[in-house]
mmCIF file of C-alpha atoms in Angstrom:
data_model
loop_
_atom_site.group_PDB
_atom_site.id
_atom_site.type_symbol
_atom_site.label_atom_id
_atom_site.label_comp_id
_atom_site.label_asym_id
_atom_site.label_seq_id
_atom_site.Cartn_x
_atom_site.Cartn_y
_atom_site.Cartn_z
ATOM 1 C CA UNK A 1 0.000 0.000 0.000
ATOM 2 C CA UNK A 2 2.980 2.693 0.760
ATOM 3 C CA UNK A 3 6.836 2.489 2.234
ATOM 4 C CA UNK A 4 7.813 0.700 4.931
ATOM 5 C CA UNK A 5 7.640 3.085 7.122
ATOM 6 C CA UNK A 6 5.027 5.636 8.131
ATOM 7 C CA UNK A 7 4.814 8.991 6.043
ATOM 8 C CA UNK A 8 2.320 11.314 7.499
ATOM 9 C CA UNK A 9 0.834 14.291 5.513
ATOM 10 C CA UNK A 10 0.704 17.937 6.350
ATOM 11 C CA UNK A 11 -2.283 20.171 5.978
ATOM 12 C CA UNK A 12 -3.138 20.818 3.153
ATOM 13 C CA UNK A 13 -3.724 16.898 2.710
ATOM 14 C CA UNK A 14 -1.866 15.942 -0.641
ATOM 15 C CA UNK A 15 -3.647 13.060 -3.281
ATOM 16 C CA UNK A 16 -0.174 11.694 -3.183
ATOM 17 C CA UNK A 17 2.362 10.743 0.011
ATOM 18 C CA UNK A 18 5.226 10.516 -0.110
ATOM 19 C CA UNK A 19 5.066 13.210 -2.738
ATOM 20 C CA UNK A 20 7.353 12.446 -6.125
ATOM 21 C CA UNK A 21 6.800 9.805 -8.282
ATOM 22 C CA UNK A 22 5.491 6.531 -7.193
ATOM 23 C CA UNK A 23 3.965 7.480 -4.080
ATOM 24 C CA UNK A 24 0.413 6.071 -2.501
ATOM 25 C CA UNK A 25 -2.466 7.204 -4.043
ATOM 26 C CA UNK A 26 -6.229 6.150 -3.641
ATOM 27 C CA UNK A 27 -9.141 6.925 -6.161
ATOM 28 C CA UNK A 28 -12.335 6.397 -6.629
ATOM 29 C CA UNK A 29 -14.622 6.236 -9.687
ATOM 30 C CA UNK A 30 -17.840 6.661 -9.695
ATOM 31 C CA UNK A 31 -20.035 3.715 -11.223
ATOM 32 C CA UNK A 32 -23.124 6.417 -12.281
ATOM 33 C CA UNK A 33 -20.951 9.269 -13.943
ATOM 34 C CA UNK A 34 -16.925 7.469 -14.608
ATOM 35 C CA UNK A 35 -15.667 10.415 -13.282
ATOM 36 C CA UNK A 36 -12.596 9.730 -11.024
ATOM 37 C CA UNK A 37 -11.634 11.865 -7.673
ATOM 38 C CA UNK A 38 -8.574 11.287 -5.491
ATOM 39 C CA UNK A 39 -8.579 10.778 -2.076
ATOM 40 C CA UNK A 40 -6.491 13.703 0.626
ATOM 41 C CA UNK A 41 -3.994 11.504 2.171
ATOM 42 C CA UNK A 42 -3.647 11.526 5.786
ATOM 43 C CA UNK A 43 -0.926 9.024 5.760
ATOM 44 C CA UNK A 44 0.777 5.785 4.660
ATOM 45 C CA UNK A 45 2.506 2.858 4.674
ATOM 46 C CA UNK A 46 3.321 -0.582 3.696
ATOM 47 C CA UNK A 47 -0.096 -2.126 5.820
ATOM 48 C CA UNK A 48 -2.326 1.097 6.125
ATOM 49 C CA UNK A 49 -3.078 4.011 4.372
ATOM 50 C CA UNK A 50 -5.736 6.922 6.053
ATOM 51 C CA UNK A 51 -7.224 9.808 3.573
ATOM 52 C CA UNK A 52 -10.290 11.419 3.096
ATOM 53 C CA UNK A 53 -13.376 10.937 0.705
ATOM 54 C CA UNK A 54 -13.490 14.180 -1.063
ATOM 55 C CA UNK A 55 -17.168 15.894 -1.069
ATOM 56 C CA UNK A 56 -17.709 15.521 -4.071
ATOM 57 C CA UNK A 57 -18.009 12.365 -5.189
ATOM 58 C CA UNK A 58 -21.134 11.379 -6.360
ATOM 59 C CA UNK A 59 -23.489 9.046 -3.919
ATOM 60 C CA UNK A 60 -23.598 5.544 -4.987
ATOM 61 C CA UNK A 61 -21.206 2.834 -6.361
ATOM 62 C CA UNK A 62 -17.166 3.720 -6.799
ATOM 63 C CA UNK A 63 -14.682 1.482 -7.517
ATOM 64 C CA UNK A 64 -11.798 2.241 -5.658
ATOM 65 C CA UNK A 65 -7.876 1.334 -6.378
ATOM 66 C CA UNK A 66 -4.847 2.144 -4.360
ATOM 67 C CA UNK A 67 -1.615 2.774 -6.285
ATOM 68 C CA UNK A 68 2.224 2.811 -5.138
ATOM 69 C CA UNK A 69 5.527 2.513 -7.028
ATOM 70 C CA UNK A 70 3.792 1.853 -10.243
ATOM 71 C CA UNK A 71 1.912 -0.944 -8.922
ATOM 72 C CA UNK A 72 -2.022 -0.728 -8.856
ATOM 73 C CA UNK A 73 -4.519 -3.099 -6.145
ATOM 74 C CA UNK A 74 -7.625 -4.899 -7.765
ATOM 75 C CA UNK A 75 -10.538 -2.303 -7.787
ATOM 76 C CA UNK A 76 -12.727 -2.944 -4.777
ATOM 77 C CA UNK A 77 -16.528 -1.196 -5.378
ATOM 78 C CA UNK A 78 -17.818 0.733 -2.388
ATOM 79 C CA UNK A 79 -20.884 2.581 -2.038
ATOM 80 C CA UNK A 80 -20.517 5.827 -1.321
ATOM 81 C CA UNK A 81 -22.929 7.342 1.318
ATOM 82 C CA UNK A 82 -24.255 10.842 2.309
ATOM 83 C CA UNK A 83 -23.210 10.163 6.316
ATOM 84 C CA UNK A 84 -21.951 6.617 8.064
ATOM 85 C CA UNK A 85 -21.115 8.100 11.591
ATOM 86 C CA UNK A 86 -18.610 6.139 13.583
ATOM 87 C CA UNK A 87 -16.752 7.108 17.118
ATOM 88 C CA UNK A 88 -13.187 7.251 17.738
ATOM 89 C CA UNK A 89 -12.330 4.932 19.902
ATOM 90 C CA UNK A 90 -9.386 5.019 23.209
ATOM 91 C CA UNK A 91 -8.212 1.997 22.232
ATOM 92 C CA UNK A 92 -7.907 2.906 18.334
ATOM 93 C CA UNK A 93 -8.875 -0.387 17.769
ATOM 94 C CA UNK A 94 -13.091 0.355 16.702
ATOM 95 C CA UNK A 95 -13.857 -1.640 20.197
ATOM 96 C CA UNK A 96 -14.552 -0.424 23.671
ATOM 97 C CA UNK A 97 -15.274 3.124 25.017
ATOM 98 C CA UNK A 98 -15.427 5.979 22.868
ATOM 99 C CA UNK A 99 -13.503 9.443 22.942
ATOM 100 C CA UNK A 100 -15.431 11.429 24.716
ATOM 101 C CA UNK A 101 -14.164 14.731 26.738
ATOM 102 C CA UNK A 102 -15.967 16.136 29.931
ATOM 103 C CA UNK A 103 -16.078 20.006 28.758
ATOM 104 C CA UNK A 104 -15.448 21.856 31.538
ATOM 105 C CA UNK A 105 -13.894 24.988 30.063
ATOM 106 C CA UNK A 106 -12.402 26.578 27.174
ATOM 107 C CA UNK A 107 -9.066 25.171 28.528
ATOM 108 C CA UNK A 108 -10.138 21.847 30.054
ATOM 109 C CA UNK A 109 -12.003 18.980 28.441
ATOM 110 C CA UNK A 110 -10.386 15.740 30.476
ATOM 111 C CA UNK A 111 -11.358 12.111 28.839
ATOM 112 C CA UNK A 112 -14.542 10.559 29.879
ATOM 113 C CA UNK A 113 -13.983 7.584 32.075
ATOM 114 C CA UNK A 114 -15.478 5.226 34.507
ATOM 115 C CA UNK A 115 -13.307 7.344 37.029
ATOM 116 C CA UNK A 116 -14.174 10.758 35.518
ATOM 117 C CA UNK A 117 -17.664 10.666 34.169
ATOM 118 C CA UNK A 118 -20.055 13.598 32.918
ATOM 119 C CA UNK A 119 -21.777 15.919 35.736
ATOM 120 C CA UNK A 120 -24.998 16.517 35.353
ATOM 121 C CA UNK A 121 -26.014 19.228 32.503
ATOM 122 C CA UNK A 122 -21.993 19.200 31.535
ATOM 123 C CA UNK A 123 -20.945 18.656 27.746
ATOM 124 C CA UNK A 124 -19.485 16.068 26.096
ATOM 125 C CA UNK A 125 -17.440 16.070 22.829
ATOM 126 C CA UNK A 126 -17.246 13.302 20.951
ATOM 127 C CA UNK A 127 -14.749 12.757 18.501
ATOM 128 C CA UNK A 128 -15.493 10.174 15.286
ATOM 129 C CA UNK A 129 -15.869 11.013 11.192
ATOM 130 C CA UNK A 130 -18.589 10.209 8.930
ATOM 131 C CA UNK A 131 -21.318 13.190 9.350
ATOM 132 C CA UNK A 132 -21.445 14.226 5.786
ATOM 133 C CA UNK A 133 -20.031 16.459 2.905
ATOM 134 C CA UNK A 134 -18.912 20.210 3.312
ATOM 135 C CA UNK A 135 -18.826 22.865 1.368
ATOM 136 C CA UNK A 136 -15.089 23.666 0.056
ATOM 137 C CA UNK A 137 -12.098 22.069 0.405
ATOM 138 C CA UNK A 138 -11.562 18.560 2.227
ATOM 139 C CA UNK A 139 -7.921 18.699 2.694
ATOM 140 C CA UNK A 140 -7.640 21.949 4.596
ATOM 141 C CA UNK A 141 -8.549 23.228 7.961
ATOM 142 C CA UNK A 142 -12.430 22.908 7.921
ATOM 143 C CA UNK A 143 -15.485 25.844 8.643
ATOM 144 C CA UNK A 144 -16.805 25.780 11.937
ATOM 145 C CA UNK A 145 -20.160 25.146 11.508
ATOM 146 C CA UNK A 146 -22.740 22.005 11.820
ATOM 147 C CA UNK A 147 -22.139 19.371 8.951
ATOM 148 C CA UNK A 148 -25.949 18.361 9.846
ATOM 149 C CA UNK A 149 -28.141 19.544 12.129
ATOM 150 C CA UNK A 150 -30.216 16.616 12.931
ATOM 151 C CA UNK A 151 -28.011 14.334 14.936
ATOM 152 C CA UNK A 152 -29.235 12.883 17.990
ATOM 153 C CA UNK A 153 -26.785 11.097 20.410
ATOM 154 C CA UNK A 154 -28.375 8.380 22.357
ATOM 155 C CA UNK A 155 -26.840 7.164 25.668
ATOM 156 C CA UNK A 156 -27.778 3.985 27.296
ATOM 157 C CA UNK A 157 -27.610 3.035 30.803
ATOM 158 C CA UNK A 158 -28.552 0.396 33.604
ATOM 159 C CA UNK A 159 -31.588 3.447 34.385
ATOM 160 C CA UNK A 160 -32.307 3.813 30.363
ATOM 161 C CA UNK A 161 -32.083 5.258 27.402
ATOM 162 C CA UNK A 162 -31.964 9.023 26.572
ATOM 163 C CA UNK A 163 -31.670 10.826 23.439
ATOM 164 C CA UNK A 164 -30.001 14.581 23.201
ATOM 165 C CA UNK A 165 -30.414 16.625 20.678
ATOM 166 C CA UNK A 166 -26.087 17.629 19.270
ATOM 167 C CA UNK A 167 -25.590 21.140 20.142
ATOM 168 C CA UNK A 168 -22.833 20.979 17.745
ATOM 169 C CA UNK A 169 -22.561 18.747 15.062
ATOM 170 C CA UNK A 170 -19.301 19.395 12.512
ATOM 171 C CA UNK A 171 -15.569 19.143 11.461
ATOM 172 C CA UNK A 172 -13.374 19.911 14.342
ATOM 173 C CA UNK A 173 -11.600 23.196 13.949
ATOM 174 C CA UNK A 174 -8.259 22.739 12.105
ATOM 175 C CA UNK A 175 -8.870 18.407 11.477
ATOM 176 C CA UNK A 176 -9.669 18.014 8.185
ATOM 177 C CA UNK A 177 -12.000 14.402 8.264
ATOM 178 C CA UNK A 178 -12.279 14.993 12.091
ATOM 179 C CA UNK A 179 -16.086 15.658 13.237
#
C-alpha cells in the first residue's frame, strides 16, 4: 500500500504521500458518472493508508484502487454514502469506550472515564468522522459550523435510554475528516 515506514501528511492533505513519483495514491470512480476523484492523504505505509473521501463524489457505487511505485490493487466497489457516523475509539482499535471529553472549560475537556464521568447538565465532545459532505475544500482546515443539524446522540444506561439533541454537530476546527 505505501513504504515501509510511516509517512504522514501535512495540511493541506496531498492526493499523493510521499510526494514524487510513485507514491500512494487512492481513487475512486464513480459507477453512475466514470468520473474519477482522489482521495487527501492523511498518511501511509506498507499495511495502512488513512485519507479522506473528497465531497464531491457522487453518492452511490465507486470502484476504488490504491496505487504505489507503479503498482495498482484490484478495484474494490464501495458505495458511497451521504453520512456513516462512527466514534473514535481510546483503544484505536473500533472496540470499547469511545472518545469522549468532559467540557469543563475553554481550557479543560479531560477524557470521559469510569473514574471521571459527565456531571450533570456538563458537555461532552465526541470525537469520530462520517457526518457528511462540506462545502469547500476537504484537505484543509475545515469551517466551523454544523455538517448536519439533525443528529441525535443516544446514551444507554442500567436506568435507560436518553436521546439529546447535538448542540454541535461538525468538522473539528483545524482536522480536516475529524467531526
Amino acid at each position: 500500500l505505501g513504504p515501509t515506514g510511516l509517512v504522514r501528511g501535512k495540511v493541506p492533505y496531498p492526493v499523493q504521500l510521499p510526494a514524487g513519483p510513485g507514491g500512494t495514491q487512492v481513487s475512486f470512480r464513480s459507477v453512475e458518472s466514470g468520473q474519477t476523484f482522489q482521495a487527501y492523504l492523511i498518511h501511509s505505509s506498507a499495511g495502512q493508508v488513512s485519507g479522506i473521501v473528497p465531497s464531491d463524489v457522487p453518492l452511490g457505487f465507486a470502484e476504488v484502487r490504491v496505487s504505489y511505485a507503479g503498482l495498482e490493487s484490484d478495484l474494490t466497489l464501495v458505495q458511497v454514502v451521504e453520512t456513516w457516523p462512527g466514534l473514535f475509539t481510546v483503544s484505536e482499535s473500533g472496540r470499547g469506550p469511545a472518545v469522549a471529553q468532559n467540557y469543563e472549560s475553554a481550557v479543560s475537556q479531560t477524557l470521559n472515564s469510569l473514574t471521571h464521568p459527565a456531571a450533570p447538565g456538563q458537555y461532552l465532545i465526541l470525537w469520530g468522522t462520517g457526518l457528511g459532505p462540506i462545502d469547500g475544500p476537504d484537505n484543509i482546515a475545515p469551517p466551523v459550523g454544523n455538517v448536519r443539524d439533525d443528529v441525535i446522540v443516544r446514551f444507554r444506561s442500567n436506568a435507560g435510554t436518553v436521546d439529546v439533541p447535538a448542540e454541535y454537530a461538525g468538522r473539528a476546527p483545524g482536522f480536516p475528516g475529524v467531526d
